[in-house]
C-alpha positions as MATLAB code, in Angstrom:
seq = 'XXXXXXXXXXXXXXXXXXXXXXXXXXXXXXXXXXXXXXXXXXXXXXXXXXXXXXXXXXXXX';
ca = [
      -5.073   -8.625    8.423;
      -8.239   -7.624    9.389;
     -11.549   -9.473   10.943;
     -13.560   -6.125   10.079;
     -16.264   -7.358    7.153;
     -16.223   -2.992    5.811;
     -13.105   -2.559    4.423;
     -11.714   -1.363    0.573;
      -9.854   -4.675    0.516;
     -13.187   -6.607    1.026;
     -14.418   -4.203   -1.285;
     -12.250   -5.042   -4.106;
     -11.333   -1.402   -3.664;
      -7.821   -1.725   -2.132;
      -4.874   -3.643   -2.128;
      -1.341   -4.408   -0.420;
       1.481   -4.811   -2.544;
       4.200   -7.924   -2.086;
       7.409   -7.904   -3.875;
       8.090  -11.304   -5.261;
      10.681  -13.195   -2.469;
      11.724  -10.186   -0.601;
      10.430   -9.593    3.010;
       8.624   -6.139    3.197;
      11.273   -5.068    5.801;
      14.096   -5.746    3.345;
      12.723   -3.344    0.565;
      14.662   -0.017    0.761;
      12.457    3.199    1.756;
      13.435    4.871   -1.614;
      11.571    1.688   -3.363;
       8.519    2.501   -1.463;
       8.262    5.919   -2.450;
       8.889    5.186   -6.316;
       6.470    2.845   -5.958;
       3.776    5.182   -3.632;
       4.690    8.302   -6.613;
       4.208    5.827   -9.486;
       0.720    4.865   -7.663;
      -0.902    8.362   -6.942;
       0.666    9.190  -10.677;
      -2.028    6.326  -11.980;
      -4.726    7.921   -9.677;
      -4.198    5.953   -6.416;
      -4.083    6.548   -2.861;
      -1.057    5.490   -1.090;
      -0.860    4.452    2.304;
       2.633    5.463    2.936;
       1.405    8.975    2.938;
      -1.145    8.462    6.051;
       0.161   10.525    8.938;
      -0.632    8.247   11.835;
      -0.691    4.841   10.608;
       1.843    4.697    7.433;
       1.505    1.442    5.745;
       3.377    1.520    2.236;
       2.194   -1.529    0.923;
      -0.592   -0.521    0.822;
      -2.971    1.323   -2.380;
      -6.366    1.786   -3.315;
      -8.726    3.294   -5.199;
];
């Protein structure tokens, strides 16, 4: 969460993903990276591939 008003999510631009009932912690790594592959597949950027701060919920255009 973010008080910034410049942002992709603001934007419409960018998104974080949620997996229906399951904490974000309990999600094994190996999901993550299907999911991060399957997203830059379709053209998106995946923030599990940012060096410093990696945050793989996270996608955007």
């Amino acid at each position: 969460v973010t008080n910034t008003l410049r942002s992709k999510h603001v934007e419409g631009l960018a998104y974080d993903l949620d997996l229906y009932r399951i904490h974000p912690d309990q999600v094994p790594m190996w999901v993550w990276h299907w999911l991060g592959g399957l997203g830059e597949h379709l053209g998106l950027t995946w923030g599990g591939r940012w060096q410093h701060l990696r945050d793989y919920r996270h996608f955007e255009l």
